[in-house]
PDB file of C-alpha atoms in Angstrom:
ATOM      1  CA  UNK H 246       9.426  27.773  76.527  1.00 84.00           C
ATOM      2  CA  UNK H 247      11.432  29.631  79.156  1.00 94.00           C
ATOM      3  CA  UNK H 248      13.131  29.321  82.538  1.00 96.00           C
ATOM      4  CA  UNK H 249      11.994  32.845  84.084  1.00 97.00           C
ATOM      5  CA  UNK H 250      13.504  33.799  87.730  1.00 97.00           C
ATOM      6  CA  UNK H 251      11.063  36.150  89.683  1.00 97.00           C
ATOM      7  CA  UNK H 252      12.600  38.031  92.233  1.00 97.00           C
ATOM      8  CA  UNK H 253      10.430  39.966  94.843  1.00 96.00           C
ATOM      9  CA  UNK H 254       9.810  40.191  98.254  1.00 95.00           C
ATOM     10  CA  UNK H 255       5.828  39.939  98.347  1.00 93.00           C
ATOM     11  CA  UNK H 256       4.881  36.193  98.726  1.00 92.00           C
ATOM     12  CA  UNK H 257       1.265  37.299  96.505  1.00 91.00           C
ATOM     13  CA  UNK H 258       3.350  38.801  93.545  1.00 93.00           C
ATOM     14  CA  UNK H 259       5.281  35.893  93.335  1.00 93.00           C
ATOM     15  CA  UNK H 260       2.283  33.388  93.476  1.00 91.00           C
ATOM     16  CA  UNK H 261       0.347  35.561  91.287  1.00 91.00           C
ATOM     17  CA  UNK H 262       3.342  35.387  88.606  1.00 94.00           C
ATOM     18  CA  UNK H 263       4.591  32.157  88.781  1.00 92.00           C
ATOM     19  CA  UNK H 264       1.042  30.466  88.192  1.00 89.00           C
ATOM     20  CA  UNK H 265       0.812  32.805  85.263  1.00 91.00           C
ATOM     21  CA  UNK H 266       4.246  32.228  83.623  1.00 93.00           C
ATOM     22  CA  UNK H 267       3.786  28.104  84.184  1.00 89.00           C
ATOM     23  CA  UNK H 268       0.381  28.439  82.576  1.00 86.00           C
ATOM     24  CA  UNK H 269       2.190  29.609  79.533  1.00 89.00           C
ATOM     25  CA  UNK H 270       4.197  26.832  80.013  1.00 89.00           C
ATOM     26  CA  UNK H 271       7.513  28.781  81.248  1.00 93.00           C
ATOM     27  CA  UNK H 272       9.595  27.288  84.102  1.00 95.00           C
ATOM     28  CA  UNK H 273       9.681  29.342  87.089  1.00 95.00           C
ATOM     29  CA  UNK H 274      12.169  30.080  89.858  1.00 96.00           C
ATOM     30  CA  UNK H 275      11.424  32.458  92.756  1.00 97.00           C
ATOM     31  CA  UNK H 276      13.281  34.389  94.898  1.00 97.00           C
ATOM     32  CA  UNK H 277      12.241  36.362  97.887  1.00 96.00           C
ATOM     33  CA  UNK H 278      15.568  39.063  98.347  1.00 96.00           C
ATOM     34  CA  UNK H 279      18.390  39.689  96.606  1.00 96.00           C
ATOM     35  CA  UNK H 280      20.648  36.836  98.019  1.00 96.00           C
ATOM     36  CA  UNK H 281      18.196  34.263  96.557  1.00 96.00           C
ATOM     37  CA  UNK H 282      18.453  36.240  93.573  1.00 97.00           C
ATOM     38  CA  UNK H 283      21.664  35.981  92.927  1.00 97.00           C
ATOM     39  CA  UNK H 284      22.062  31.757  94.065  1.00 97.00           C
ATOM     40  CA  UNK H 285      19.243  31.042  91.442  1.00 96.00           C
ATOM     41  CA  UNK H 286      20.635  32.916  88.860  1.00 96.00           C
ATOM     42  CA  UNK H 287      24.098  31.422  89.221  1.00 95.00           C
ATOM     43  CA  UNK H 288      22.660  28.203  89.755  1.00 95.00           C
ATOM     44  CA  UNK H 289      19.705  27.975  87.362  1.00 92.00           C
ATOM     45  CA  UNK H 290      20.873  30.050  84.559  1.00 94.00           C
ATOM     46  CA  UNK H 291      17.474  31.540  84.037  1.00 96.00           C
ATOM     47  CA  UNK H 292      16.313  32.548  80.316  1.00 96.00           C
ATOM     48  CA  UNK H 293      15.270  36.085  81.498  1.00 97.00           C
ATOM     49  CA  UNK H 294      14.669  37.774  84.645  1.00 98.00           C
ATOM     50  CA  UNK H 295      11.587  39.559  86.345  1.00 98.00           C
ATOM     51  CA  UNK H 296      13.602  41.791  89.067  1.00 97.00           C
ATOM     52  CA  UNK H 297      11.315  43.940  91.642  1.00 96.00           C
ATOM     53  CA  UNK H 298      12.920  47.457  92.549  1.00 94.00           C
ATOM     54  CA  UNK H 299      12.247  47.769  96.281  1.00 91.00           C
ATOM     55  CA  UNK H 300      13.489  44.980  98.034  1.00 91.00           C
ATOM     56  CA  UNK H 301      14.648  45.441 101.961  1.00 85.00           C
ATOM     57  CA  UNK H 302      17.873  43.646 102.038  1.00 87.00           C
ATOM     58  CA  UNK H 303      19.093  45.177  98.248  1.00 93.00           C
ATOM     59  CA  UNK H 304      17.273  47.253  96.114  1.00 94.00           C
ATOM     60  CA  UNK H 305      16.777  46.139  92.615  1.00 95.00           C
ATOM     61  CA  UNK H 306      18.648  48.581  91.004  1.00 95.00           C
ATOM     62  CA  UNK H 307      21.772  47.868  92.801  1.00 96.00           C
ATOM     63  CA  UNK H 308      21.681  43.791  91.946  1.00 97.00           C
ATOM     64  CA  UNK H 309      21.025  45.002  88.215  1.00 97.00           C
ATOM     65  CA  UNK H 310      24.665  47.119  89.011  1.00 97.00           C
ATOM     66  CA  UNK H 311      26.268  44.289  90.511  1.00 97.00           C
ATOM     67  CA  UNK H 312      25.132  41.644  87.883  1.00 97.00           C
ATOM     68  CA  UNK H 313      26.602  44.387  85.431  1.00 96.00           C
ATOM     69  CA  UNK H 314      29.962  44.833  86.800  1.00 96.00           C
ATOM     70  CA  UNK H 315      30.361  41.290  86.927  1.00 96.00           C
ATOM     71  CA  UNK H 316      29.594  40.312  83.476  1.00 95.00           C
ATOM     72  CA  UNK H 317      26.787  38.180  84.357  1.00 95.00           C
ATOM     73  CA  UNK H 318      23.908  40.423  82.701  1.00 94.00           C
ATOM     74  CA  UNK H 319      23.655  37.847  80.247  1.00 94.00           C
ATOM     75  CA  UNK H 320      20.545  37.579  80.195  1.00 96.00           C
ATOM     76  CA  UNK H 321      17.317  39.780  79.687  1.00 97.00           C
ATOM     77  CA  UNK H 322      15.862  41.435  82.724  1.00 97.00           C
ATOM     78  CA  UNK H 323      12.714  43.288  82.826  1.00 97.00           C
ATOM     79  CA  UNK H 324      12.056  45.808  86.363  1.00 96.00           C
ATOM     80  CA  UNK H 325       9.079  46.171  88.122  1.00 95.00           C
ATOM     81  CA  UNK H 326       7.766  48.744  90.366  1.00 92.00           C
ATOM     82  CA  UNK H 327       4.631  50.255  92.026  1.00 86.00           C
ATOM     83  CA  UNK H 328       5.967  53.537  93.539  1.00 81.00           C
ATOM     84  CA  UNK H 329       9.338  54.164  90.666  1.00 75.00           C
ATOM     85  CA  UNK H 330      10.129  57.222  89.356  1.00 80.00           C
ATOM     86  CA  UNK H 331      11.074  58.084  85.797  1.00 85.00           C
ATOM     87  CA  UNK H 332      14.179  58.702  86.582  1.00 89.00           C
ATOM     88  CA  UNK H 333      15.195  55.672  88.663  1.00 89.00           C
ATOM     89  CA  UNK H 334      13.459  53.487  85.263  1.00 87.00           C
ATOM     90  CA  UNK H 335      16.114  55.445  83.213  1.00 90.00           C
ATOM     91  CA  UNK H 336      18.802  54.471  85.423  1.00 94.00           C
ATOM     92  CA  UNK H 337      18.072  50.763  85.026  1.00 94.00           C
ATOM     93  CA  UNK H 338      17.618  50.902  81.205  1.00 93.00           C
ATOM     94  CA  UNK H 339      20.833  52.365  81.011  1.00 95.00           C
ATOM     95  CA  UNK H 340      22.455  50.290  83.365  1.00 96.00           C
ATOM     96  CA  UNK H 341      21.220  47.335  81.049  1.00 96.00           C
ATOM     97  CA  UNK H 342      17.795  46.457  81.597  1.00 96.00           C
ATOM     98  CA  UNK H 343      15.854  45.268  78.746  1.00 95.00           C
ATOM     99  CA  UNK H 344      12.404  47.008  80.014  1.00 94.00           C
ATOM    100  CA  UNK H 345      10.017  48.575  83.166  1.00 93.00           C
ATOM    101  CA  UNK H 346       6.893  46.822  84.221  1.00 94.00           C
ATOM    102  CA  UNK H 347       4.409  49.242  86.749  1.00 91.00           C
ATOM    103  CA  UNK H 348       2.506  47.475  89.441  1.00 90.00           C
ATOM    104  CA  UNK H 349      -0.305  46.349  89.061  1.00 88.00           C
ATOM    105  CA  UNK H 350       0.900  44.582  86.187  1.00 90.00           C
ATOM    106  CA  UNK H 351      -2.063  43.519  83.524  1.00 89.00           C
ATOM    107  CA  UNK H 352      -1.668  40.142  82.076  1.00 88.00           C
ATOM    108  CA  UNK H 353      -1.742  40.942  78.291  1.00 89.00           C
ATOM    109  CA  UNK H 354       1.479  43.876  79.613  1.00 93.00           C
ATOM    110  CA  UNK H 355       3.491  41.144  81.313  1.00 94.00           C
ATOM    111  CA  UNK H 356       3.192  38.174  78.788  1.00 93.00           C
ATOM    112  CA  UNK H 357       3.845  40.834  75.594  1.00 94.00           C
ATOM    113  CA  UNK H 358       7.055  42.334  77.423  1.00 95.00           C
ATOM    114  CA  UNK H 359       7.957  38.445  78.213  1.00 96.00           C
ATOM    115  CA  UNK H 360       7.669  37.361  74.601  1.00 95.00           C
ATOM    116  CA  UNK H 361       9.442  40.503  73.531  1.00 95.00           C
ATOM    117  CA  UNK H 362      12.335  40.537  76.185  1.00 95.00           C
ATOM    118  CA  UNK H 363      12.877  36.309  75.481  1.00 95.00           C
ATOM    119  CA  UNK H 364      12.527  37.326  71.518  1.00 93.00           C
ATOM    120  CA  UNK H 365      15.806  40.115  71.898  1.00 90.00           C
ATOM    121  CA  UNK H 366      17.692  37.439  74.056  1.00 88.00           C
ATOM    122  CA  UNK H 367      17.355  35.211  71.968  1.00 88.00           C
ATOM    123  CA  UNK H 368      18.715  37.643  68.625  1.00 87.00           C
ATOM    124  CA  UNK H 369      21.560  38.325  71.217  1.00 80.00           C
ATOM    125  CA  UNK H 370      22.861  35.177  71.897  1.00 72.00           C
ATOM    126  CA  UNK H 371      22.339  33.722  68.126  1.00 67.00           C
ATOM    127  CA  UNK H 372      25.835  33.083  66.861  1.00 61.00           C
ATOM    128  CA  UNK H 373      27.144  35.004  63.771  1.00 55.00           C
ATOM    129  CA  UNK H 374      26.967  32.951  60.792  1.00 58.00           C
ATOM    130  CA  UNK H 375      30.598  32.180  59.370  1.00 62.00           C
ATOM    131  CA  UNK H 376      31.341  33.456  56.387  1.00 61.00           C
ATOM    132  CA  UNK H 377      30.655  31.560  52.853  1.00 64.00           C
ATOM    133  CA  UNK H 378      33.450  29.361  51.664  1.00 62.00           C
ATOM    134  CA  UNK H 379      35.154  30.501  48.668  1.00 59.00           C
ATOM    135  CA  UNK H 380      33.402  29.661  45.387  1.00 57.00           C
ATOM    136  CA  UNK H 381      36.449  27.240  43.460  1.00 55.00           C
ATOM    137  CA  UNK H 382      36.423  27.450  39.951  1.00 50.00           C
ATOM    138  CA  UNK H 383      37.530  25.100  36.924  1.00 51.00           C
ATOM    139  CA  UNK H 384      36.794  21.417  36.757  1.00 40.00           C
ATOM    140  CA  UNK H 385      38.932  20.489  39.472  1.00 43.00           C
ATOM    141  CA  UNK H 386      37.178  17.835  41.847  1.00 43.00           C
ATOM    142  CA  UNK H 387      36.553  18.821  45.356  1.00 43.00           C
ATOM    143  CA  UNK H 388      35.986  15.747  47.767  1.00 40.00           C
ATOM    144  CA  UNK H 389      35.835  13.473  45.160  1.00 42.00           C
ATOM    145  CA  UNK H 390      33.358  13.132  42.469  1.00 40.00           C
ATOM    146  CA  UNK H 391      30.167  15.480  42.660  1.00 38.00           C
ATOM    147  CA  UNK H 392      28.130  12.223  42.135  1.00 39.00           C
ATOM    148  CA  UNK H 393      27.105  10.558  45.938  1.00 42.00           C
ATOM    149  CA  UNK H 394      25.648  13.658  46.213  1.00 41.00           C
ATOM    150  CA  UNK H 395      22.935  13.668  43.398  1.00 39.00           C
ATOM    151  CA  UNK H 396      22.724   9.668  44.404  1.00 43.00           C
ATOM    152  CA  UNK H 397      18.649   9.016  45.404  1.00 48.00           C
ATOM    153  CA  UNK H 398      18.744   8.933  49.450  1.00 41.00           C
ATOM    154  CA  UNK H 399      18.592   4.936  50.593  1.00 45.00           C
ATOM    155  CA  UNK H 400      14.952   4.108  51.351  1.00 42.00           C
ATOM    156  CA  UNK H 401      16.083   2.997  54.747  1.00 40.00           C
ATOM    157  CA  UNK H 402      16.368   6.377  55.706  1.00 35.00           C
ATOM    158  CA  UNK H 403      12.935   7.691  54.292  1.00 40.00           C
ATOM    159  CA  UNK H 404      11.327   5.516  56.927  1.00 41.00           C
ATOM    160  CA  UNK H 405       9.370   7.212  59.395  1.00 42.00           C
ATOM    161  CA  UNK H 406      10.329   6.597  63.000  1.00 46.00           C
ATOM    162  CA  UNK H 407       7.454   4.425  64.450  1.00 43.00           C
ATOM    163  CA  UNK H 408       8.747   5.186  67.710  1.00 45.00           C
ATOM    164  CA  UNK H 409       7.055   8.476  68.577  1.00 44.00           C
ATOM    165  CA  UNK H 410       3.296   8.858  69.681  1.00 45.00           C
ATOM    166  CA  UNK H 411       1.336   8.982  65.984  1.00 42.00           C
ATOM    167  CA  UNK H 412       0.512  12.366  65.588  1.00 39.00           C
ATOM    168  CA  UNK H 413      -3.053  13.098  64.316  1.00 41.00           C
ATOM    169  CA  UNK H 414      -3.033  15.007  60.651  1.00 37.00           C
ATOM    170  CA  UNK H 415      -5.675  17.302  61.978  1.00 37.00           C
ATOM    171  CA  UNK H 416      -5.245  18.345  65.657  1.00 42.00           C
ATOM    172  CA  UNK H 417      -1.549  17.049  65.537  1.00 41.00           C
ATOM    173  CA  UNK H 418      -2.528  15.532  69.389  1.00 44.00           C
ATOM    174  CA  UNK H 419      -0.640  12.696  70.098  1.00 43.00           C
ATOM    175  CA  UNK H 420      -2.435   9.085  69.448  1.00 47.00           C
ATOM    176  CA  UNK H 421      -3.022   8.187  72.928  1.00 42.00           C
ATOM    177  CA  UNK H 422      -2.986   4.683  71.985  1.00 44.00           C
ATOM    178  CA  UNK H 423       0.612   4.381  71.265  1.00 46.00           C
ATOM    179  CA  UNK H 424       1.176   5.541  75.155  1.00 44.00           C
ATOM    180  CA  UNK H 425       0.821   2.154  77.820  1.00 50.00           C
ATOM    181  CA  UNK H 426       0.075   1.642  80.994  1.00 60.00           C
ATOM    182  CA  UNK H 427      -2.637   3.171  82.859  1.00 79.00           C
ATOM    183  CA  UNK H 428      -1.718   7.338  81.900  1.00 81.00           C
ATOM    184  CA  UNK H 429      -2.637   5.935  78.245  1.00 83.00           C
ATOM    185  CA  UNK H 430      -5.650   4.766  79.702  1.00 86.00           C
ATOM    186  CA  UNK H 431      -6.624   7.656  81.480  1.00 86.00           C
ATOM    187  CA  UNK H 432      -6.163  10.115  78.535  1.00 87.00           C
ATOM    188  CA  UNK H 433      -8.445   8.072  76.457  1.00 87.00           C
ATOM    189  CA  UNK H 434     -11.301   8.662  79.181  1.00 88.00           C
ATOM    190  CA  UNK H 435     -10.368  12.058  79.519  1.00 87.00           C
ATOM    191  CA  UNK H 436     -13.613  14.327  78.121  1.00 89.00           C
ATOM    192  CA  UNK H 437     -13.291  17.204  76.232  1.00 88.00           C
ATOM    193  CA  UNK H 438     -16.824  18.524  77.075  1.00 89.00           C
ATOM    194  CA  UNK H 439     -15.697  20.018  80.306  1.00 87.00           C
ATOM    195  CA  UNK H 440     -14.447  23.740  80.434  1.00 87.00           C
ATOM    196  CA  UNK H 441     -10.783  23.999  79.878  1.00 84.00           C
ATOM    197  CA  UNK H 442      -9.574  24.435  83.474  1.00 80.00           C
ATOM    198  CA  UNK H 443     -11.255  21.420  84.565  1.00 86.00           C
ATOM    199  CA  UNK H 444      -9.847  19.575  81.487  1.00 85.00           C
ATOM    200  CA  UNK H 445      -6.510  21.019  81.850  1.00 86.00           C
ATOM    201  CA  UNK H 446      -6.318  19.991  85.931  1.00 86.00           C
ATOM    202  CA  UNK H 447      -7.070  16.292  84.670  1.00 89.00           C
ATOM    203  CA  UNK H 448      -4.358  15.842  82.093  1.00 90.00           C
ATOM    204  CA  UNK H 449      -2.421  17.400  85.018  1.00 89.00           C
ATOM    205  CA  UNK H 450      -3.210  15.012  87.303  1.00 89.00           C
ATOM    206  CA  UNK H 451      -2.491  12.116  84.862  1.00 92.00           C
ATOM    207  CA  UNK H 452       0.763  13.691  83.649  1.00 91.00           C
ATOM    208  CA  UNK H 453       1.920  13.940  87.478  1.00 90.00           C
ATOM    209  CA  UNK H 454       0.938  10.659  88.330  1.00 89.00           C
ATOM    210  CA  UNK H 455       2.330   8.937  85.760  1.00 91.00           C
ATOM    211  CA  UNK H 456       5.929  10.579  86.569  1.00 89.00           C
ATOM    212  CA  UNK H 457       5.254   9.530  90.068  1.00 88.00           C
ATOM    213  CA  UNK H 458       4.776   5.998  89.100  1.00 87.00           C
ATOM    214  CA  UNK H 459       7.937   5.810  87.003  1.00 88.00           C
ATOM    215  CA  UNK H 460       9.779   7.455  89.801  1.00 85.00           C
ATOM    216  CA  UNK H 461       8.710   5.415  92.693  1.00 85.00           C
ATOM    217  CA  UNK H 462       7.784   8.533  94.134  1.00 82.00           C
ATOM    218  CA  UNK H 463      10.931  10.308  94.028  1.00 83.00           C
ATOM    219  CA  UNK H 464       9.804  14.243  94.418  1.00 80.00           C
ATOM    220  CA  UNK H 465      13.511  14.899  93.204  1.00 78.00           C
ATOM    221  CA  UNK H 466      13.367  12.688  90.115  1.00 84.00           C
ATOM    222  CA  UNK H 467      10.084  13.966  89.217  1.00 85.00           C
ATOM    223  CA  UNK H 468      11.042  17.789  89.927  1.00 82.00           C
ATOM    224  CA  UNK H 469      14.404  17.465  87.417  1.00 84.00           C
ATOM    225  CA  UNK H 470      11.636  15.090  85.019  1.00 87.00           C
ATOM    226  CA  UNK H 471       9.137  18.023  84.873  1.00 89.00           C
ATOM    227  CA  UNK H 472      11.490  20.787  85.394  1.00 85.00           C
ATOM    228  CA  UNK H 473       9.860  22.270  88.107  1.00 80.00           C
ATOM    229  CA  UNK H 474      11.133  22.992  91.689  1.00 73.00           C
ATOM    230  CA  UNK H 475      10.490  20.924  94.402  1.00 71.00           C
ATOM    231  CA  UNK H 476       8.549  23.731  96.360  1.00 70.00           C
ATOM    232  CA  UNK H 477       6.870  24.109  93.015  1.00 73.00           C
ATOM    233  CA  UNK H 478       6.282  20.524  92.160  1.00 80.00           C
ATOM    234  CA  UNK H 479       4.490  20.014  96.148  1.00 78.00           C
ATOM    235  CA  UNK H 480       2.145  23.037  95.496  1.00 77.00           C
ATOM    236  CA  UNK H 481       1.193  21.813  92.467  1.00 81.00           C
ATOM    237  CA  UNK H 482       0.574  18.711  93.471  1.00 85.00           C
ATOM    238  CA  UNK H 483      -1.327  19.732  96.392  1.00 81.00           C
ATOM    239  CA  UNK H 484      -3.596  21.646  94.184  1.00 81.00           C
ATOM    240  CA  UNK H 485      -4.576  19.091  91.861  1.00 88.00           C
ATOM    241  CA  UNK H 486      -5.502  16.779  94.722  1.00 86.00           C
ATOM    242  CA  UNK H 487      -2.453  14.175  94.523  1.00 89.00           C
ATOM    243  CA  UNK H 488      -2.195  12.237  97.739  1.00 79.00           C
ATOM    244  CA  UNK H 489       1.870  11.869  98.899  1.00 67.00           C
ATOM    245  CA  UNK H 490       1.259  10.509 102.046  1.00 50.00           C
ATOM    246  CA  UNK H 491       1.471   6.704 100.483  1.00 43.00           C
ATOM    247  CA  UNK H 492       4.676   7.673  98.443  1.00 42.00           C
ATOM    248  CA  UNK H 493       8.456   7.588  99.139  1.00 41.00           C
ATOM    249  CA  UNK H 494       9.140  11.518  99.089  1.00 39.00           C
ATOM    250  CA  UNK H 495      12.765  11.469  98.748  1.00 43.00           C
TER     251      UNK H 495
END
């Protein structure tokens, strides 16, 4: 997954699209104005970026200019806009955005332009492939005799690594019983016949509180564990229910 940066000034669009994007499993930094904007995206070295036109302290359009004549458009960022023109969408596509989202944004529009925008960064920043040593001919030896490698690889090394959670062949979901302490526990009780939100809030709640426990508590160990922010981390916490009040919140 992704670290996304959202940048606009309405408090509900930002909600709305960070509990989308960290559905789909994206992490998610937000940023009210453009000054935000450009500390995260220094600081946090986001994947992509979701960059709202009409902002009161600097217009979108203008950070996408300054980002540009600074060299750090390095990564892909997507515009967004309820009241845009066509021209002023032109301007930022030439200027170097990757695409133009109109408000209201529907879900399928915003996670297909997300997968496509990460999918060209991505092709962008792949490295070209050096090219192919030269073929040597004759009978010359190169490295020493041709031999070690057609040798049968050492058994030791064909071992599988008993270390990770047993995967299971079917659902490939992680055998629970190779976790201890109380979050293995509490997955085993977890049912399945419960709708998915309600199912997906529980593992939540066990994920959180076991990262809690092998914290001591410490909101900024946990945020860097579960890469989220620590304004993040508190409002999620607060929705599933996770008391703090008992905890160290350093």
């Amino acid at each position: 997954m992704a670290r996304i940066l959202v940048v606009d000034d309405e408090v509900g669009i930002r909600e709305l699209l960070s509990e989308i994007l960290y559905d789909e499993g994206h992490t998610v930094d937000l940023a009210e104005n453009a000054a935000q904007a450009r500390a995260l995206r220094n600081k946090a070295r986001p994947d992509m970026v979701l960059l709202d036109i009409w902002m009161p302290d600097t217009d979108g359009v203008t950070l996408l200019k300054e980002w540009a004549s600074l060299g750090q458009l390095d990564m892909p960022v997507v515009m967004m806009s309820g009241h845009a023109t066509i021209d002023t969408a032109v301007e930022a596509t030439r200027i170097g955005a990757m695409d133009f989202l109109e408000k209201p944004i529907t879900m399928q529009k915003l996670l297909r332009t997300i997968a496509s925008a990460l999918e060209r960064g991505r092709n962008a920043a792949r490295p070209v492939a050096p090219p192919p040593a030269p073929v040597r001919t004759g009978f010359a030896p190169v490295l020493g005799s041709v031999a070690p490698a057609l040798a049968p690889v050492p058994s030791s090394y064909a071992m599988a690594d008993t270390s990770a959670p047993r995967m299971n062949h079917f659902d490939a979901t992680p055998d629970v019983h190779a976790v201890p302490d109380t979050a293995g526990q509490a997955l085993r009780n977890l049912s399945l016949d419960q709708p998915l939100r309600e199912a997906r809030d529980a593992f939540e709640r066990i994920y959180f509180e076991h990262h809690l426990s092998r914290e001591g508590g410490s909101m900024t160990r946990v945020a860097d564990k579960t890469g989220l922010e620590r304004t993040h981390l508190y409002r999620k916490l607060k929705q599933l229910g996770i008391e703090l009040t008992r905890r160290r919140s350093t």
